[in-house]
mmCIF file of C-alpha atoms in Angstrom:
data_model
loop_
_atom_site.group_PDB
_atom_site.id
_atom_site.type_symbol
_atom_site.label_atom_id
_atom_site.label_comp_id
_atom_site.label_asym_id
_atom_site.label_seq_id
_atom_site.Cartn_x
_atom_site.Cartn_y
_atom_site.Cartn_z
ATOM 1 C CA UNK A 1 40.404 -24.425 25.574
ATOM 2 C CA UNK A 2 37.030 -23.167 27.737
ATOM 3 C CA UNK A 3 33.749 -25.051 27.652
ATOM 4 C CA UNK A 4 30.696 -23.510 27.771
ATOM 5 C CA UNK A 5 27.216 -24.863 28.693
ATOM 6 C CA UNK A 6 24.239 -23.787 27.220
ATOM 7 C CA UNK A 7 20.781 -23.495 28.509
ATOM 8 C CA UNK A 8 18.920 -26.503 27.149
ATOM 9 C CA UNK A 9 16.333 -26.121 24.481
ATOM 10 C CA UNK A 10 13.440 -28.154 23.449
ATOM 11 C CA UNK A 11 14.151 -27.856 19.632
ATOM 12 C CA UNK A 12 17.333 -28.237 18.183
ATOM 13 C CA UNK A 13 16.950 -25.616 15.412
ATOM 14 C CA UNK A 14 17.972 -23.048 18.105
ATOM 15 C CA UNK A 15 21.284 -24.267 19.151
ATOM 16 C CA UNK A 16 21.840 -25.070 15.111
ATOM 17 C CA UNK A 17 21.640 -21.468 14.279
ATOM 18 C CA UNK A 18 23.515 -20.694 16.812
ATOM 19 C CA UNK A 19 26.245 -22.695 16.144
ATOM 20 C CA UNK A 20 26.433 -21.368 12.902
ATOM 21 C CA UNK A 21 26.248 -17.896 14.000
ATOM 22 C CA UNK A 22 23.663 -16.841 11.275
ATOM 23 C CA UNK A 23 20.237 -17.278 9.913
ATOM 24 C CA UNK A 24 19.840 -20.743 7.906
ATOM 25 C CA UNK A 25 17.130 -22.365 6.234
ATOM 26 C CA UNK A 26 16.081 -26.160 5.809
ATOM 27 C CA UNK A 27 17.406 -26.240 2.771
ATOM 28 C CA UNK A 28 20.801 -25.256 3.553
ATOM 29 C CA UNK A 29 23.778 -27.969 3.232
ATOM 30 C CA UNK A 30 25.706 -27.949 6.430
ATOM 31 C CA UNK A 31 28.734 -29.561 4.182
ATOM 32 C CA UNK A 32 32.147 -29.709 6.081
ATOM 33 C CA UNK A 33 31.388 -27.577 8.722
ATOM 34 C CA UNK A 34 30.024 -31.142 9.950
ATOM 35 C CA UNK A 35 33.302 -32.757 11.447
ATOM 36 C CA UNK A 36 31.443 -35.583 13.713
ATOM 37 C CA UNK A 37 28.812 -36.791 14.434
ATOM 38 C CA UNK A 38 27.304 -40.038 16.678
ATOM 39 C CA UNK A 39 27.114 -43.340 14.040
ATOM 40 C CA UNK A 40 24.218 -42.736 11.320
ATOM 41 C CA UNK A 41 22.118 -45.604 10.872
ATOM 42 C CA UNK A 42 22.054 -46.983 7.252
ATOM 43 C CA UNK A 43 18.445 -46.174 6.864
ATOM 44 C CA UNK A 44 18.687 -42.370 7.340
ATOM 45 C CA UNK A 45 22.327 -42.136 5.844
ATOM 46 C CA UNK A 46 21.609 -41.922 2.770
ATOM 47 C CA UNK A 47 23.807 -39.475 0.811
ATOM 48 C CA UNK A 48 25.951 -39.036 3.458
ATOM 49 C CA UNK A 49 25.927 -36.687 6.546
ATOM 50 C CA UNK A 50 27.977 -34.651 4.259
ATOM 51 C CA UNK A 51 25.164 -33.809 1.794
ATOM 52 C CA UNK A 52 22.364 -33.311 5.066
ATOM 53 C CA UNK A 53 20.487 -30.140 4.936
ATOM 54 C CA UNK A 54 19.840 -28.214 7.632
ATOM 55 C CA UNK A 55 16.472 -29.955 7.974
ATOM 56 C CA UNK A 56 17.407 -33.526 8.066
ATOM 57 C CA UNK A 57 19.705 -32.518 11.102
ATOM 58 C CA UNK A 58 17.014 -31.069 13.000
ATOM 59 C CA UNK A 59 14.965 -34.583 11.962
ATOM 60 C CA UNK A 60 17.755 -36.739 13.307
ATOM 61 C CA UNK A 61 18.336 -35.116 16.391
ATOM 62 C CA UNK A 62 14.337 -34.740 16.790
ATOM 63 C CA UNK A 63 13.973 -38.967 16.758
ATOM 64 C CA UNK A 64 14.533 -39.951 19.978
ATOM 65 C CA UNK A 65 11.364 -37.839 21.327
ATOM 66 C CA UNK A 66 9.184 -40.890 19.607
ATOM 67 C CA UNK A 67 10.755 -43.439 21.512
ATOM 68 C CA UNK A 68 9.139 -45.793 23.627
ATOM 69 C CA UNK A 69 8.733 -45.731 26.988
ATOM 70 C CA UNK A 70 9.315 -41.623 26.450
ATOM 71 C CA UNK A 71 11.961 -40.946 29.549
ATOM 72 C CA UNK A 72 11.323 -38.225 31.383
ATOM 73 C CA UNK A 73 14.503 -35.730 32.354
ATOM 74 C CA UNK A 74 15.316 -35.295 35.981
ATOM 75 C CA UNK A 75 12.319 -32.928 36.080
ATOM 76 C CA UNK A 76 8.853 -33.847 34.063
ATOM 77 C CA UNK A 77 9.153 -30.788 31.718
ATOM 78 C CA UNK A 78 13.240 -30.155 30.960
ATOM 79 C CA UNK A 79 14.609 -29.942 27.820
ATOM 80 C CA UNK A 80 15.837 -32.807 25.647
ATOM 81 C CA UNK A 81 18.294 -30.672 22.905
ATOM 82 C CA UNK A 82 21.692 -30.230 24.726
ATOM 83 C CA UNK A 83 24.430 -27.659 23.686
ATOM 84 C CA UNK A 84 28.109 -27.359 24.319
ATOM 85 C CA UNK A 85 30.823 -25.690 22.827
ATOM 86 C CA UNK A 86 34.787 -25.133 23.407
ATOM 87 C CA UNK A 87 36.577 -22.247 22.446
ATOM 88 C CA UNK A 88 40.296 -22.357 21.969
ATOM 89 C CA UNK A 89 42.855 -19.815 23.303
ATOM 90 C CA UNK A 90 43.397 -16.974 20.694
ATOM 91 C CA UNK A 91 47.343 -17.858 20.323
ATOM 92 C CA UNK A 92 46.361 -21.526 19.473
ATOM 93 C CA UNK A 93 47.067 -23.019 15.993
ATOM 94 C CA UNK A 94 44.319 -23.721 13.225
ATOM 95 C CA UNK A 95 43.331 -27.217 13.670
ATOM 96 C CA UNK A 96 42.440 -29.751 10.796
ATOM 97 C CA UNK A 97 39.424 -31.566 11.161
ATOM 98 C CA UNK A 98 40.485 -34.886 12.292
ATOM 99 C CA UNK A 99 42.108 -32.854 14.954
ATOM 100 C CA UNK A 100 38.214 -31.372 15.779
ATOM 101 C CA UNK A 101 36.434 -34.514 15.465
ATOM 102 C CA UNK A 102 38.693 -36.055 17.869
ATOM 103 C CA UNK A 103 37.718 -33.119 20.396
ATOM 104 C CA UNK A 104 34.158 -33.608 19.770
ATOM 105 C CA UNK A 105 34.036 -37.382 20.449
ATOM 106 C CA UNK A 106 36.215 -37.332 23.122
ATOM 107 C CA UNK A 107 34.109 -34.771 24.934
ATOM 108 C CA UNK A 108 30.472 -36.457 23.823
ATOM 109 C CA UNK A 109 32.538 -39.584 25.430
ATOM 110 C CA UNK A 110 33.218 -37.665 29.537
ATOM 111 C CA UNK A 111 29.688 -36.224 28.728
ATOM 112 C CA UNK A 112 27.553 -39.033 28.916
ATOM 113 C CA UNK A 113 26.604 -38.912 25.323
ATOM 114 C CA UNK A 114 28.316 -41.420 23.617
ATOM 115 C CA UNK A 115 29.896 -43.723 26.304
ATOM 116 C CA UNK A 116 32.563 -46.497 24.754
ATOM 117 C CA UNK A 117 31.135 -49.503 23.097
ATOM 118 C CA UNK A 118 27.176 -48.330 24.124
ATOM 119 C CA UNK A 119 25.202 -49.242 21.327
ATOM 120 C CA UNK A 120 22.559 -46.722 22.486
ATOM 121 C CA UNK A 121 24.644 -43.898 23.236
ATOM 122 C CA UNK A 122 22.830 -40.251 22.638
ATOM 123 C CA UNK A 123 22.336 -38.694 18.699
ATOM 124 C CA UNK A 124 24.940 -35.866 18.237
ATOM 125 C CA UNK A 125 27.006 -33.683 15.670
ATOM 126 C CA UNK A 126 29.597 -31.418 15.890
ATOM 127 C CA UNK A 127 29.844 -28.606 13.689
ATOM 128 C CA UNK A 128 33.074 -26.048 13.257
ATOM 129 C CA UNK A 129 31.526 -23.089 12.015
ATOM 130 C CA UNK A 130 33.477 -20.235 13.627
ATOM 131 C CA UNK A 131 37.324 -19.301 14.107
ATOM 132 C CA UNK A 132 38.748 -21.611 17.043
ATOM 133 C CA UNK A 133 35.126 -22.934 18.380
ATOM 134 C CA UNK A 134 33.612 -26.427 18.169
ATOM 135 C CA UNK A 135 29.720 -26.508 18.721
ATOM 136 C CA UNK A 136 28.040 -29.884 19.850
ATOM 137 C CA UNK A 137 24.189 -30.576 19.995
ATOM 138 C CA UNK A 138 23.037 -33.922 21.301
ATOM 139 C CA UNK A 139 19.472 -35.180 22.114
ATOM 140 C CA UNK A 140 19.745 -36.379 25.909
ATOM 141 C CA UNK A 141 16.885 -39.582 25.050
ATOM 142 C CA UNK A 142 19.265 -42.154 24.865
ATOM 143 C CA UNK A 143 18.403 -44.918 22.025
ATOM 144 C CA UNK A 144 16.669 -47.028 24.774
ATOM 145 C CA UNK A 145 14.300 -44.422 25.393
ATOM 146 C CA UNK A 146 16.375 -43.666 28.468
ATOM 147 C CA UNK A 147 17.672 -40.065 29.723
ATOM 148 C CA UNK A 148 21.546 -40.293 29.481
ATOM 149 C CA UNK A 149 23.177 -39.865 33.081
ATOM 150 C CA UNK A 150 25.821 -37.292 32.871
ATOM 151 C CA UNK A 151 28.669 -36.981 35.004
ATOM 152 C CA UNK A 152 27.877 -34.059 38.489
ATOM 153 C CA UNK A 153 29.542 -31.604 38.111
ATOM 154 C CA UNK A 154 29.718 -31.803 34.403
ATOM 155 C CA UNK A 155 31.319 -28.371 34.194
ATOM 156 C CA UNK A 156 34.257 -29.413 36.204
ATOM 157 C CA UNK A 157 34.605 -33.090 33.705
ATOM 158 C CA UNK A 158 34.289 -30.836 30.984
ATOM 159 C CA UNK A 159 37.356 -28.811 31.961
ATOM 160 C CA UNK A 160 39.432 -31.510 32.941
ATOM 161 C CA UNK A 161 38.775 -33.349 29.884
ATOM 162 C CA UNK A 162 39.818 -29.894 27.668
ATOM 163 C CA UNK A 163 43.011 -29.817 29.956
ATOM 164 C CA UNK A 164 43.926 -33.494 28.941
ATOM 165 C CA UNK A 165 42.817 -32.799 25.312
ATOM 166 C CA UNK A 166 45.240 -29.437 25.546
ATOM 167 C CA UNK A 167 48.147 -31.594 26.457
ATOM 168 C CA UNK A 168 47.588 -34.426 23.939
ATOM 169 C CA UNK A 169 46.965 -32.040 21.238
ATOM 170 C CA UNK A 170 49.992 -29.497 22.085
ATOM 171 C CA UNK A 171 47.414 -26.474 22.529
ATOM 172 C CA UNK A 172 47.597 -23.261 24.284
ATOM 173 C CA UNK A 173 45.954 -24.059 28.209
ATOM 174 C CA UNK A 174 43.606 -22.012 29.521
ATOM 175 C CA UNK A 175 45.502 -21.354 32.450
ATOM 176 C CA UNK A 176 49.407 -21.906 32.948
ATOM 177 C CA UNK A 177 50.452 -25.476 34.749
ATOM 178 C CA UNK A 178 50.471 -25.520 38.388
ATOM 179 C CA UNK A 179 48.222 -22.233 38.643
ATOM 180 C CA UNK A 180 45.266 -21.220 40.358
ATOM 181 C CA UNK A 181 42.098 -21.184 37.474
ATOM 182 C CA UNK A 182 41.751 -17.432 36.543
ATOM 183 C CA UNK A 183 38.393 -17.280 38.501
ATOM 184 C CA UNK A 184 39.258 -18.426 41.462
ATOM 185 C CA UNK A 185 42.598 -15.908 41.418
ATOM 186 C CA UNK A 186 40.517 -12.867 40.703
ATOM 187 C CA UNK A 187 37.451 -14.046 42.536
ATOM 188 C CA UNK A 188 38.050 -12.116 45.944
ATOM 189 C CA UNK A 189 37.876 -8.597 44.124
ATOM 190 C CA UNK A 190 36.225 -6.877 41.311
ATOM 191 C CA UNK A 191 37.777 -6.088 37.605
ATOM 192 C CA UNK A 192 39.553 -3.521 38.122
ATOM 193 C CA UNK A 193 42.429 -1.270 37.821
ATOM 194 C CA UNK A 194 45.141 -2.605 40.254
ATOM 195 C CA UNK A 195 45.766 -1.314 43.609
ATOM 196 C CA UNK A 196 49.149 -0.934 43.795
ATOM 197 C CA UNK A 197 50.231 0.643 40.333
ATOM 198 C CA UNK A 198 52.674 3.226 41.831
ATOM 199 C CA UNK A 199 54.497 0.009 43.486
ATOM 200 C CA UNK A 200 54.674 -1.909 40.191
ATOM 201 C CA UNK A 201 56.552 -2.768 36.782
ATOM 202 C CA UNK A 202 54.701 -1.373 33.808
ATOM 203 C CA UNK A 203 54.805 -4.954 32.606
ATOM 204 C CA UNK A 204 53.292 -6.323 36.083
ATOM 205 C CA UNK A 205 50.408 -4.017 35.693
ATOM 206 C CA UNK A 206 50.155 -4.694 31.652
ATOM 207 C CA UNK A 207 49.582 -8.195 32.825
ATOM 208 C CA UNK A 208 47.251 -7.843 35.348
ATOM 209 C CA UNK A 209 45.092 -5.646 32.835
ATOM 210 C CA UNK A 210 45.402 -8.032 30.535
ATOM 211 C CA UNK A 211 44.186 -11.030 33.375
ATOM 212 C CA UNK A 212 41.217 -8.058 33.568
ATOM 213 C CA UNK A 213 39.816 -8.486 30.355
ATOM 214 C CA UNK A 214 40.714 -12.244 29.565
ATOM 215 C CA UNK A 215 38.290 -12.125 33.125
ATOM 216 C CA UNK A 216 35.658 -9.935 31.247
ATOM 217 C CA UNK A 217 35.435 -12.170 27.761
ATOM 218 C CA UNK A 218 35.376 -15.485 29.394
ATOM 219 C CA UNK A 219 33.103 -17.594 27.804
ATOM 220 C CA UNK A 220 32.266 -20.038 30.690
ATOM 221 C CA UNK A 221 32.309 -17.212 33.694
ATOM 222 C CA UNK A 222 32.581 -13.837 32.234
ATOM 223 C CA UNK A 223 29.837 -11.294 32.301
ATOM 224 C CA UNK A 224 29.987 -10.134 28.763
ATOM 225 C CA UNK A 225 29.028 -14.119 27.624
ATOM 226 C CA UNK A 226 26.167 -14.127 30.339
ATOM 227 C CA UNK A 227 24.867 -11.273 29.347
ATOM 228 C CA UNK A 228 25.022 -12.381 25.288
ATOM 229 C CA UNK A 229 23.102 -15.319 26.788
ATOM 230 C CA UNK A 230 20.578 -13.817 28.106
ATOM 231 C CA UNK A 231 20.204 -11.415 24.552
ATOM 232 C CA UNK A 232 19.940 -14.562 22.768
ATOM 233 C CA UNK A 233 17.272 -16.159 24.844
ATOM 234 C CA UNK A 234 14.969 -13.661 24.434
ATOM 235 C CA UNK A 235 15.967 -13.405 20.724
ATOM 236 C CA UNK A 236 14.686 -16.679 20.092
ATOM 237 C CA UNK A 237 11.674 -16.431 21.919
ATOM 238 C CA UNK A 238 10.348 -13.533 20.138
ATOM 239 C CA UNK A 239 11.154 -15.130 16.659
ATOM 240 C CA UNK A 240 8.671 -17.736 17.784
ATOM 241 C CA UNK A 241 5.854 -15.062 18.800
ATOM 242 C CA UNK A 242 3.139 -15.506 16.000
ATOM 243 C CA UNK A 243 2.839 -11.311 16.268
ATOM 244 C CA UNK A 244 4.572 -9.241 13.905
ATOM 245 C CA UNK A 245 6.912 -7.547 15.737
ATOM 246 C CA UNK A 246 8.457 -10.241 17.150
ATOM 247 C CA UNK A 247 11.019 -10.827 14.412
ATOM 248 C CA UNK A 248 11.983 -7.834 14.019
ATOM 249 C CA UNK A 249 12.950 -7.427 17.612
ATOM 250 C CA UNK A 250 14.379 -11.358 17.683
ATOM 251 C CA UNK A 251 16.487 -9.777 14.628
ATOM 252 C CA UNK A 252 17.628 -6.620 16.557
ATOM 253 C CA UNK A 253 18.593 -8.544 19.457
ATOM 254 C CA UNK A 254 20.582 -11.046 17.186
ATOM 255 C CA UNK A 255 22.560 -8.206 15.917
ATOM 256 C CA UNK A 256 23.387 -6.887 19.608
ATOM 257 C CA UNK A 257 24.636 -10.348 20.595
ATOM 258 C CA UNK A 258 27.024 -10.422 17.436
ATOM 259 C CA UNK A 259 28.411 -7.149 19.191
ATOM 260 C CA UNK A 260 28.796 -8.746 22.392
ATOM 261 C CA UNK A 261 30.782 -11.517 20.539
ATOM 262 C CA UNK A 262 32.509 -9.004 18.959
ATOM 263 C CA UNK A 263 33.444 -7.478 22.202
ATOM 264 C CA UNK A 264 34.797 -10.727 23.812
ATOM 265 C CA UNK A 265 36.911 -11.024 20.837
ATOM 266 C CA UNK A 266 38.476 -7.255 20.657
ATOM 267 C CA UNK A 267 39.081 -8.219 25.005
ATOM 268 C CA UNK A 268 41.087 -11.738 24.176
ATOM 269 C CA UNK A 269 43.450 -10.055 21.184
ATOM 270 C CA UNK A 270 44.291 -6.564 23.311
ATOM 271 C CA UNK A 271 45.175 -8.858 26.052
ATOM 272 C CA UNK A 272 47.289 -11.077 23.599
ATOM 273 C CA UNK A 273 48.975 -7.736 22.553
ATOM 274 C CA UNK A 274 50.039 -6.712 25.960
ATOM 275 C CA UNK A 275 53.678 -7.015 26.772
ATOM 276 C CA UNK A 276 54.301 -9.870 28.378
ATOM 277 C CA UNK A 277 51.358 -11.562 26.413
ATOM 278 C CA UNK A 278 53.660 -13.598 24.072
ATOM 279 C CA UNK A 279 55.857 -14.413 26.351
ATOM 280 C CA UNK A 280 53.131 -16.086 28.843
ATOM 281 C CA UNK A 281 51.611 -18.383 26.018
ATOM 282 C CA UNK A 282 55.507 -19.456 25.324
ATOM 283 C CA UNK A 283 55.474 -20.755 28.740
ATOM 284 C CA UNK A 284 52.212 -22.009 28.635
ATOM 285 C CA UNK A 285 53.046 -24.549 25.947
ATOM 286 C CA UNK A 286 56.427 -25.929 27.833
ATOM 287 C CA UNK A 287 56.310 -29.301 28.834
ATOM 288 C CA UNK A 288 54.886 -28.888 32.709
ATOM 289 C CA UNK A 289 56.944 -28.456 35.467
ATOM 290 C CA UNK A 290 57.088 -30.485 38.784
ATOM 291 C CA UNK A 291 53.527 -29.701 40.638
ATOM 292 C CA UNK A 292 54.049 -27.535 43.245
ATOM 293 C CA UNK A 293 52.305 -28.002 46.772
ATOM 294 C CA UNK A 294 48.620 -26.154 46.763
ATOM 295 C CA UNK A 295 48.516 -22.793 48.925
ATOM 296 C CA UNK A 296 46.697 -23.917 52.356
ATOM 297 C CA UNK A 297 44.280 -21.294 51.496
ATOM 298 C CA UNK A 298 42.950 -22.921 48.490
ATOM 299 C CA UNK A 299 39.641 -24.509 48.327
ATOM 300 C CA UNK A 300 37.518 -26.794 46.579
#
């Protein structure tokens, strides 16, 4: 499981539509790709978060910006709408949504968003609209009118938390127990083709291919999601230009990003194929084995 951060946004009808990877309207029912959300209060529950449109999410998380004494973020003009997501490994299991909701409030929880027993905690949902990903968009005004504190690094308390969660859940880990994170192994050279093919096993070098392009599609550090990033940005800014030809190009660039998901995806399942492939997600789901001591050359 990988958690991704994305760039904060000042309206949460941005990281809505992107969580549902298409184009919606107000009037759309969001239905059961809701699987949690923070506690509704009576007054705006009506019908159920179940029956919400599209609109009456973007109202709820919109709420706290009314509050009273308006916080400010840790600079005057950031971004109140927050956006997460986790991505599971491609070998996992489908989950059921219990399963998802218990992933989203358990990571709204390390967050910041909803601590335990704070009756002010942050307005969030969590929607499950693609294969193996969990999307969650929180307003960072807390219901005090206080910004939430969230944990430094949150990156880092994101990834321990999904490690924990991988454990209690029996999923596929990111990386095997007792190993280096795959960034930090490959960080000292380029992707690449390896050095020493001549002196290796056909299944050595499959597997250090297929550590290549797991590399490439990462969703937290890989270029290919950085770069979709960046496309989608500047999609959503020109769907907000009042000119004509903004849409169309916001439209264009949506459709290049969906290929640059589509990329990341084609990477993860021709790694998965690889020899060796099934046989390294076998291990990676055996109970752990004793830690070992940490190289001397690692860092933190």
């Amino acid at each position: 499981m990988i958690p991704y951060i994305h760039e904060a946004e000042f309206f949460p009808s941005i990281p809505l539509s992107a969580a549902l990877d298409r184009p919606v309207a107000e009037q759309d029912v969001l239905g059961d790709l809701v699987v949690a959300s923070s506690p509704l209060d009576s007054s705006v529950a009506e019908g159920g978060p179940q029956e919400w449109m599209f609109a009456d999410w973007e109202e709820y998380l919109l709420a706290p910006q009314d509050l009273h004494p308006y916080a400010a973020g840790p600079n005057a003009n950031d971004p109140e709408i927050f956006h997460m997501a986790v991505r599971l490994h491609p070998a996992d299991r489908e989950l059921r949504p219990p399963e998802w909701a218990e992933i989203a409030q358990r990571l709204t929880r390390v967050a910041g968003l909803a601590p335990a027993g704070d009756e002010d905690a942050c307005r969030w949902v969590a929607l499950q609209a693609r294969p193996g990903r969990l999307d969650v968009i929180a307003n960072l005004i807390r219901g005090d009118g206080a910004w939430t504190r969230q944990p430094y690094p949150l990156a880092r308390t994101l990834m321990e938390e999904c490690r924990r969660i991988e454990a209690d859940l029996d999923l596929v880990p990111a990386q095997p127990h007792g190993g280096r994170p795959l960034t930090a192994r490959l960080s000292a050279q380029r992707p690449g083709l390896p050095r020493t093919v001549a002196d290796q096993s056909p299944p050595a070098v499959a597997a250090q291919l297929a550590t290549m392009m797991c590399q490439l599609a990462d969703e937290t550090n890989g270029p290919i999601a950085s770069v979709r990033g960046l496309v989608e940005q500047a999609a959503h800014r020109l769907e907000e230009l009042p000119h004509s030809y903004g849409p169309e190009a916001g439209h264009r660039l949506e459709l290049i990003a969906r290929r640059l998901y589509g990329i990341q995806q084609d990477l993860e399942a021709t790694a998965a194929d690889l020899p060796g492939a099934k046989q390294r997600a076998a291990l990676a789901t055996r109970p752990p084995a004793a830690p070992r001591p940490a190289p001397a050359r690692r860092s933190r």
